[in-house]
Short mmCIF file of C-alpha atoms and ligand atoms in Angstrom, two decimals:
data_model
loop_
_atom_site.label_atom_id
_atom_site.label_comp_id
_atom_site.label_asym_id
_atom_site.label_seq_id
_atom_site.Cartn_x
_atom_site.Cartn_y
_atom_site.Cartn_z
CA MET D 60 36.80 -9.99 -2.94
CA SER D 61 33.15 -9.71 -2.07
CA VAL D 62 31.92 -6.31 -0.97
CA PRO D 63 29.50 -6.38 1.96
CA PRO D 64 26.11 -4.89 1.15
CA HIS D 65 25.85 -1.31 2.35
CA PRO D 66 22.88 -0.71 4.62
CA ALA D 67 20.39 1.89 3.41
CA ALA D 68 20.74 5.30 5.00
CA ARG D 69 19.19 5.84 8.41
CA ARG D 70 17.10 8.81 7.28
CA ALA D 71 15.53 6.65 4.59
CA THR D 72 14.95 3.55 6.69
CA SER D 73 13.69 5.42 9.75
CA MET D 74 11.10 7.39 7.80
CA PRO D 75 7.67 6.67 9.32
CA ARG D 76 5.47 4.67 6.95
CA SER D 77 1.75 4.21 6.98
CA ALA D 78 0.25 0.91 8.19
CA ILE D 79 -1.99 1.05 5.12
CA ARG D 80 0.75 -0.84 3.23
CA GLU D 81 0.43 -3.87 5.50
CA ILE D 82 -3.34 -4.01 4.95
CA MET D 83 -2.96 -3.62 1.19
CA THR D 84 -0.42 -6.44 1.12
CA LEU D 85 -2.69 -8.70 3.16
CA ALA D 86 -5.64 -7.87 0.88
CA ALA D 87 -3.71 -8.46 -2.35
CA GLY D 88 -4.72 -11.55 -4.32
CA ARG D 89 -8.07 -11.90 -2.51
CA PRO D 90 -10.70 -10.98 -5.12
CA GLU D 91 -13.57 -11.24 -2.61
CA VAL D 92 -12.26 -8.33 -0.52
CA ILE D 93 -14.25 -5.08 -0.35
CA HIS D 94 -11.65 -2.37 -0.66
CA LEU D 95 -12.48 0.56 1.61
CA GLU D 96 -8.80 1.37 2.17
CA VAL D 97 -7.97 2.97 -1.17
CA GLY D 98 -8.11 6.77 -1.34
CA ASP D 99 -8.26 6.93 -5.13
CA PRO D 100 -11.65 7.82 -6.69
CA ASP D 101 -13.27 5.25 -9.00
CA LEU D 102 -13.82 7.97 -11.61
CA ASP D 103 -12.22 8.74 -14.95
CA THR D 104 -10.54 11.98 -15.95
CA PRO D 105 -12.83 14.05 -18.27
CA THR D 106 -12.04 13.08 -21.87
CA HIS D 107 -11.33 16.64 -23.04
CA VAL D 108 -8.42 16.72 -20.57
CA SER D 109 -6.98 13.48 -21.94
CA ALA D 110 -7.47 14.81 -25.48
CA ALA D 111 -5.54 17.96 -24.51
CA LEU D 112 -2.66 15.80 -23.30
CA GLY D 113 -2.47 14.02 -26.66
CA ALA D 114 -2.65 17.30 -28.54
CA ALA D 115 0.07 18.81 -26.35
CA ALA D 116 2.37 15.84 -26.92
CA LEU D 117 1.83 15.96 -30.70
CA SER D 118 2.36 19.74 -30.78
CA GLY D 119 5.84 19.32 -29.33
CA ALA D 120 5.28 20.01 -25.63
CA THR D 121 7.96 17.43 -24.98
CA HIS D 122 10.61 19.66 -23.43
CA TYR D 123 11.38 20.93 -19.93
CA ALA D 124 9.18 23.65 -18.50
CA PRO D 125 10.44 26.33 -16.07
CA ASN D 126 10.84 25.06 -12.47
CA ALA D 127 7.79 27.04 -11.34
CA GLY D 128 5.63 25.83 -14.22
CA LEU D 129 4.23 27.15 -17.49
CA ALA D 130 3.25 30.82 -17.41
CA GLY D 131 -0.22 30.08 -18.83
CA LEU D 132 -1.02 27.53 -16.15
CA ARG D 133 0.33 29.70 -13.33
CA THR D 134 -1.88 32.54 -14.55
CA ALA D 135 -4.94 30.28 -14.75
CA ILE D 136 -4.32 28.93 -11.24
CA ALA D 137 -3.83 32.46 -9.87
CA ALA D 138 -7.17 33.50 -11.41
CA ARG D 139 -8.92 30.45 -9.93
CA VAL D 140 -7.50 31.06 -6.45
CA ALA D 141 -8.33 34.78 -6.60
CA SER D 142 -11.92 34.10 -7.61
CA ARG D 143 -12.35 31.63 -4.75
CA THR D 144 -10.62 33.62 -2.01
CA GLY D 145 -11.72 37.09 -3.07
CA GLN D 146 -8.07 38.21 -2.77
CA PRO D 147 -5.83 39.21 -5.67
CA VAL D 148 -3.10 36.62 -6.32
CA ALA D 149 -0.05 37.33 -8.50
CA ALA D 150 0.87 34.48 -10.87
CA GLU D 151 4.47 34.85 -9.60
CA ARG D 152 3.33 33.34 -6.30
CA ILE D 153 2.19 30.08 -7.93
CA VAL D 154 4.48 27.06 -8.22
CA VAL D 155 3.18 24.12 -10.26
CA THR D 156 4.13 20.76 -8.73
CA ALA D 157 3.88 17.01 -9.31
CA GLY D 158 0.74 16.67 -7.21
CA ALA D 159 -0.17 18.28 -3.91
CA VAL D 160 2.23 15.93 -2.14
CA ASN D 161 5.16 17.46 -4.02
CA ALA D 162 3.84 20.92 -3.13
CA LEU D 163 3.72 19.93 0.54
CA PHE D 164 7.26 18.57 0.34
CA ALA D 165 8.71 21.70 -1.25
CA SER D 166 6.75 24.07 0.99
CA LEU D 167 7.76 22.35 4.21
CA LEU D 168 11.39 22.11 3.09
CA ALA D 169 11.30 25.82 2.28
CA VAL D 170 10.59 26.74 5.91
CA LEU D 171 11.90 23.91 8.11
CA ASP D 172 15.52 23.63 9.22
CA PRO D 173 16.74 20.50 11.02
CA GLY D 174 15.61 20.70 14.64
CA ASP D 175 12.69 22.99 13.89
CA GLU D 176 9.21 21.97 14.95
CA VAL D 177 6.08 21.61 12.86
CA LEU D 178 2.57 21.22 14.24
CA LEU D 179 0.55 18.47 12.56
CA PRO D 180 -3.09 17.45 12.92
CA ASP D 181 -4.03 14.25 14.75
CA PRO D 182 -5.71 12.63 12.93
CA GLY D 183 -3.89 13.73 9.80
CA TRP D 184 -2.51 12.40 6.53
CA PRO D 185 0.63 10.30 7.28
CA ASN D 186 2.74 11.89 4.53
CA TYR D 187 2.99 15.11 6.54
CA GLU D 188 5.04 13.30 9.13
CA SER D 189 7.22 11.55 6.51
CA ILE D 190 8.03 14.91 4.90
CA ALA D 191 8.83 16.52 8.26
CA HIS D 192 11.12 13.57 9.01
CA LEU D 193 13.00 14.05 5.72
CA ALA D 194 13.37 17.75 6.58
CA GLY D 195 14.93 16.76 9.94
CA ALA D 196 12.11 18.53 11.76
CA THR D 197 10.31 17.42 14.90
CA CYS D 198 6.55 16.81 14.71
CA ARG D 199 4.14 17.85 17.41
CA HIS D 200 0.53 16.86 17.06
CA TYR D 201 -2.44 19.06 17.82
CA PRO D 202 -5.61 17.15 18.66
CA MET D 203 -8.79 17.12 16.59
CA PRO D 204 -11.01 14.89 18.76
CA ALA D 205 -14.30 13.40 17.65
CA ALA D 206 -15.99 15.11 20.60
CA ARG D 207 -15.20 18.41 18.83
CA GLY D 208 -16.32 17.27 15.41
CA PHE D 209 -12.70 16.45 14.49
CA LEU D 210 -11.85 20.16 14.60
CA PRO D 211 -8.84 21.79 16.28
CA ASP D 212 -8.92 24.29 19.13
CA VAL D 213 -6.83 27.41 18.53
CA ALA D 214 -5.88 27.79 22.20
CA GLU D 215 -4.57 24.21 22.23
CA ILE D 216 -2.52 24.91 19.11
CA ARG D 217 -1.14 28.12 20.62
CA ALA D 218 -0.05 26.20 23.74
CA LEU D 219 2.13 23.96 21.53
CA VAL D 220 4.00 26.87 19.91
CA GLY D 221 7.57 27.06 21.21
CA PRO D 222 10.74 28.90 20.16
CA ARG D 223 11.56 26.30 17.46
CA THR D 224 8.04 26.03 16.02
CA ARG D 225 8.07 27.20 12.42
CA ALA D 226 4.97 25.88 10.72
CA LEU D 227 1.41 24.76 11.32
CA LEU D 228 -0.12 22.31 8.90
CA LEU D 229 -3.87 22.46 8.18
CA ASN D 230 -6.04 20.18 6.08
CA THR D 231 -9.60 21.12 5.19
CA PRO D 232 -11.72 19.32 4.05
CA GLY D 233 -9.80 16.73 6.01
CA ASN D 234 -8.41 13.30 5.36
CA PRO D 235 -9.23 11.00 7.21
CA THR D 236 -12.23 12.63 8.96
CA GLY D 237 -14.08 14.66 6.30
CA ALA D 238 -14.16 17.59 8.75
CA VAL D 239 -14.56 21.01 7.13
CA PHE D 240 -13.05 23.95 9.04
CA PRO D 241 -15.64 26.73 9.46
CA ALA D 242 -14.68 30.24 8.34
CA PRO D 243 -14.29 31.69 11.87
CA LEU D 244 -11.82 28.91 12.70
CA MET D 245 -9.74 29.69 9.59
CA ALA D 246 -9.80 33.38 10.52
CA ALA D 247 -8.64 32.55 14.06
CA ILE D 248 -5.83 30.35 12.71
CA ALA D 249 -4.71 33.13 10.36
CA ALA D 250 -4.67 35.52 13.34
CA LEU D 251 -2.58 33.01 15.31
CA ALA D 252 -0.06 32.90 12.47
CA GLN D 253 0.14 36.67 12.46
CA GLU D 254 0.61 36.77 16.23
CA THR D 255 3.23 34.00 16.42
CA GLY D 256 5.01 34.38 13.08
CA LEU D 257 4.26 30.76 12.19
CA HIS D 258 3.96 29.73 8.57
CA LEU D 259 0.70 28.05 7.65
CA VAL D 260 0.77 25.16 5.22
CA SER D 261 -2.84 24.65 4.20
CA ASP D 262 -3.63 21.44 2.33
CA GLU D 263 -6.91 22.14 0.50
CA ILE D 264 -6.77 19.31 -2.03
CA TYR D 265 -10.42 18.36 -1.25
CA GLU D 266 -11.70 21.95 -1.68
CA ASP D 267 -14.30 20.93 -4.28
CA ILE D 268 -15.81 18.12 -2.19
CA VAL D 269 -17.92 19.82 0.45
CA PHE D 270 -21.44 18.63 1.36
CA GLU D 271 -22.48 21.07 4.09
CA GLY D 272 -21.37 24.65 4.44
CA THR D 273 -18.68 26.06 2.18
CA HIS D 274 -14.96 25.59 1.94
CA ALA D 275 -13.07 28.32 3.79
CA SER D 276 -9.65 28.76 2.19
CA ILE D 277 -6.74 30.16 4.16
CA GLY D 278 -6.18 32.48 1.20
CA ALA D 279 -9.30 34.44 2.18
CA TYR D 280 -8.07 35.15 5.74
CA ASP D 281 -4.28 35.25 5.66
CA VAL D 282 -3.81 39.02 5.92
CA ALA D 283 -0.22 38.52 7.07
CA ASP D 284 0.75 36.52 3.97
CA ARG D 285 2.09 33.66 6.10
CA SER D 286 0.47 30.81 4.19
CA PHE D 287 1.29 28.22 1.58
CA LEU D 288 -2.07 27.33 0.00
CA ILE D 289 -1.88 23.89 -1.58
CA SER D 290 -4.31 22.21 -3.94
CA GLY D 291 -4.31 20.41 -7.27
CA PHE D 292 -6.02 18.39 -9.94
CA SER D 293 -6.09 14.90 -8.37
CA LYS D 294 -9.44 15.13 -6.62
CA SER D 295 -11.33 17.91 -8.43
CA TYR D 296 -10.70 16.46 -11.89
CA ALA D 297 -10.16 12.76 -11.01
CA MET D 298 -6.51 13.08 -12.07
CA THR D 299 -4.63 11.21 -9.32
CA GLY D 300 -2.32 9.44 -11.77
CA TRP D 301 -1.38 12.60 -13.64
CA ARG D 302 0.57 14.05 -10.73
CA LEU D 303 -0.30 17.72 -11.03
CA GLY D 304 -0.80 20.22 -8.22
CA TRP D 305 0.19 23.67 -7.07
CA VAL D 306 1.11 25.89 -4.18
CA VAL D 307 0.37 29.57 -3.71
CA CYS D 308 3.45 30.76 -1.83
CA PRO D 309 3.86 33.68 0.56
CA PRO D 310 5.20 36.66 -1.41
CA GLY D 311 8.90 36.21 -2.15
CA LEU D 312 9.05 32.49 -1.37
CA ALA D 313 7.95 31.05 -4.74
CA PRO D 314 11.54 31.14 -6.12
CA VAL D 315 12.71 29.16 -3.06
CA VAL D 316 9.95 26.56 -3.50
CA ALA D 317 10.52 26.35 -7.26
CA GLY D 318 14.25 25.96 -6.64
CA LEU D 319 13.56 22.97 -4.39
CA LEU D 320 11.85 21.23 -7.31
CA GLU D 321 15.01 21.36 -9.44
CA PRO D 322 16.87 18.42 -7.83
CA VAL D 323 13.68 16.38 -7.29
CA ILE D 324 11.53 16.67 -10.43
CA SER D 325 12.96 19.81 -12.14
CA CYS D 326 9.42 20.65 -13.23
CA ALA D 327 6.00 19.06 -13.47
CA PRO D 328 5.68 17.27 -16.85
CA THR D 329 5.13 19.90 -19.54
CA MET D 330 2.34 18.17 -21.48
CA VAL D 331 0.54 17.34 -18.24
CA GLN D 332 0.65 21.03 -17.34
CA MET D 333 -0.97 21.83 -20.66
CA ALA D 334 -3.69 19.29 -20.00
CA GLY D 335 -4.14 20.95 -16.60
CA GLU D 336 -4.75 24.27 -18.36
CA ALA D 337 -7.46 22.52 -20.40
CA ALA D 338 -9.04 21.16 -17.20
CA LEU D 339 -9.25 24.63 -15.69
CA ALA D 340 -10.46 26.31 -18.90
CA GLY D 341 -12.94 23.62 -19.98
CA PRO D 342 -16.43 22.60 -18.79
CA GLN D 343 -16.69 22.27 -15.01
CA GLU D 344 -19.84 20.09 -14.76
CA SER D 345 -17.81 17.01 -13.90
CA VAL D 346 -16.57 18.68 -10.71
CA ALA D 347 -20.08 19.13 -9.29
CA GLU D 348 -21.12 15.65 -10.51
CA MET D 349 -18.15 14.15 -8.69
CA ALA D 350 -19.02 16.00 -5.47
CA ALA D 351 -22.67 14.86 -5.79
CA LEU D 352 -21.56 11.25 -6.19
CA PHE D 353 -19.51 11.40 -2.98
CA ARG D 354 -22.38 13.12 -1.21
CA ARG D 355 -24.70 10.22 -2.08
CA ARG D 356 -22.14 7.78 -0.74
CA ARG D 357 -21.67 9.86 2.40
CA ASP D 358 -25.45 9.63 2.84
CA VAL D 359 -25.15 5.83 2.62
CA VAL D 360 -22.66 6.00 5.52
CA ALA D 361 -25.18 8.06 7.50
CA GLU D 362 -27.96 5.60 6.64
CA VAL D 363 -26.03 2.46 7.64
CA LEU D 364 -24.11 3.83 10.63
CA GLY D 365 -25.99 6.98 11.63
CA GLN D 366 -27.61 5.47 14.72
CA SER D 367 -24.52 3.59 15.87
CA PRO D 368 -21.50 4.68 17.91
CA LEU D 369 -19.33 3.85 14.90
CA LEU D 370 -20.13 7.21 13.35
CA PRO D 371 -19.50 9.90 15.99
CA VAL D 372 -19.17 12.65 13.39
CA LEU D 373 -20.82 12.91 9.99
CA PRO D 374 -18.20 13.82 7.35
CA HIS D 375 -18.99 17.16 5.73
CA GLY D 376 -16.47 16.88 2.90
CA ALA D 377 -13.71 14.85 1.18
CA PHE D 378 -14.49 11.16 0.59
CA TYR D 379 -13.76 9.36 3.82
CA ALA D 380 -15.43 8.43 7.08
CA PHE D 381 -13.50 7.90 10.29
CA LEU D 382 -15.24 5.14 12.23
CA ASP D 383 -15.02 4.66 15.99
CA ILE D 384 -14.28 0.97 16.50
CA GLY D 385 -13.57 1.36 20.23
CA GLY D 386 -16.58 -0.85 21.03
CA SER D 387 -14.72 -3.83 19.53
CA GLY D 388 -12.10 -3.67 22.27
CA LEU D 389 -9.36 -3.88 19.62
CA GLY D 390 -6.67 -1.41 18.67
CA SER D 391 -6.96 -0.09 15.13
CA LEU D 392 -4.27 -2.28 13.56
CA ASP D 393 -5.66 -5.45 15.15
CA PHE D 394 -9.14 -4.37 14.10
CA ALA D 395 -8.04 -3.82 10.50
CA ARG D 396 -6.34 -7.22 10.40
CA ALA D 397 -9.40 -8.93 11.93
CA ALA D 398 -11.81 -7.08 9.62
CA LEU D 399 -9.90 -8.39 6.64
CA ALA D 400 -9.61 -11.93 7.99
CA GLU D 401 -13.17 -12.27 9.33
CA THR D 402 -15.30 -10.06 7.07
CA ALA D 403 -13.12 -9.51 3.97
CA VAL D 404 -13.26 -5.73 4.32
CA ALA D 405 -10.05 -3.69 4.01
CA VAL D 406 -9.81 -0.47 6.05
CA VAL D 407 -6.95 1.77 7.17
CA PRO D 408 -6.01 1.61 10.89
CA GLY D 409 -6.48 4.95 12.63
CA ILE D 410 -3.03 4.72 14.22
CA SER D 411 -1.64 5.55 10.75
CA PHE D 412 -3.11 9.04 11.16
CA GLY D 413 -1.66 9.88 14.56
CA PRO D 414 -1.02 8.57 18.07
CA ALA D 415 -4.44 9.70 19.38
CA SER D 416 -6.42 7.97 16.61
CA ASP D 417 -6.08 4.32 17.58
CA ARG D 418 -9.79 3.79 18.30
CA PHE D 419 -10.68 4.64 14.69
CA VAL D 420 -10.39 3.18 11.20
CA ARG D 421 -10.76 5.05 7.93
CA VAL D 422 -13.05 3.95 5.16
CA ALA D 423 -12.86 5.57 1.72
CA LEU D 424 -16.05 6.23 -0.24
CA THR D 425 -14.40 5.20 -3.49
CA VAL D 426 -16.54 2.15 -4.27
CA PRO D 427 -20.11 1.91 -5.65
CA GLU D 428 -22.99 2.46 -3.21
CA ALA D 429 -24.02 -1.20 -2.93
CA THR D 430 -20.44 -2.32 -2.19
CA LEU D 431 -20.04 0.47 0.36
CA ARG D 432 -23.32 -0.48 2.05
CA GLU D 433 -22.25 -4.12 2.33
CA GLY D 434 -18.76 -3.25 3.60
CA LEU D 435 -20.09 -0.89 6.27
CA ALA D 436 -22.72 -3.41 7.42
CA ARG D 437 -20.00 -6.04 7.85
CA LEU D 438 -17.84 -3.67 9.92
CA LYS D 439 -20.82 -2.69 12.07
CA GLY D 440 -21.69 -6.36 12.62
CA MET D 441 -18.13 -7.11 13.61
CA VAL D 442 -17.99 -4.31 16.22
CA GLU D 443 -21.37 -5.35 17.61
CA ARG D 444 -20.38 -9.01 17.87
CA ARG D 445 -17.19 -8.13 19.68
CA ALA D 446 -18.96 -5.68 21.98
CA ALA D 447 -21.54 -8.35 22.88
CA GLY D 448 -19.05 -11.16 23.37
N1 LIG G 1060 -3.30 15.74 0.78
C1 LIG G 1060 -4.20 14.88 1.22
C2 LIG G 1060 -4.89 15.16 2.51
C3 LIG G 1060 -4.49 13.72 0.49
O1 LIG G 1060 -5.40 12.85 0.97
C4 LIG G 1060 -3.82 13.48 -0.72
C5 LIG G 1060 -4.08 12.26 -1.56
N2 LIG G 1060 -4.48 11.13 -0.93
C6 LIG G 1060 -2.87 14.41 -1.13
C7 LIG G 1060 -2.64 15.54 -0.37
C8 LIG G 1060 -2.05 14.19 -2.37
O2 LIG G 1060 -2.65 14.67 -3.49
P1 LIG G 1060 -1.89 14.62 -4.89
O3 LIG G 1060 -2.43 13.45 -5.62
O4 LIG G 1060 -2.26 15.92 -5.53
O5 LIG G 1060 -0.44 14.52 -4.60
#
């Protein structure tokens, strides 16, 4: 008797997925393509970190770690966060995770019940919505329009808060826009959380990549202890493949977040955590060098597109630019397909980042300057040709 195939579960198959996959599939096997879609830096992890991994493996760090992470790493992270925010942070509030994405997953699941609402940025990183979906929560988007420098308005966020709203997600410096929230905005958001009882989930994974101004962390303003402050090693130390991040939890919630890791990953890999300790304790020059490299590439974007409507807002941080392709007359998915077909440049359609972002595409500054210059010039030419014709 043959057994009919069982369909995959609805929650799994209905999870929203980013349109970036389609573009990557179309670009695969075409060596001439300029890849501006990939958000993974073209940099190597500092060698002393890799050496620490080898040493940890050989010294027997091959067993499980506690759910919340190794005590030494939690202490080092707490010290780093305290020195940056100016606020004392107890190591007990830190949970070490498999990348910031795992920290976002556990933090959102710690505060969202099915039917609850979470406020997400538009434009914003698509994984926020996928996680909310898996939590059974409803997403509402708060706008961050180009006309406002891709920043949110606190009154607009407040107007979206209803009886089921539990959490507000923030991302600064931001993917896909490179917008950096100024300190007064962070203070106003912290005050909103205090007033409304919302939890803040602050994704600060790009905290070390800021070109103008300084990074304002929610940890410096959250007097009400409502925030989950999330960051990690992927961007600061070029460690995307290592899968190591952390969350600073509101007091009392770290055991809940750590408990949520048990059935998913149990703990971040022990030897990777030890290498993470080495990254935090070792020389930090590579961090500033990395930020300087992205700044030079950001300046290339300004040079090539600065005078054109494609660049309504200069990115102040992270390693992306969000380009206004409205002049082409195409929606963002059609534009991305056409850009690949006609100019051999791969970009991410803005619609992947939220319903209000369809006149934009994201480019990542993760290729050498000359390649970036060429890719941007082709995109500009394409918009101009379409606008003229
Ligand atoms: N948040 C944002 C905004 C990101 O862009 C990324 C990576 N692309 C992450 C989180 C995930 O970082 P990690 O590698 O630490 O999981």
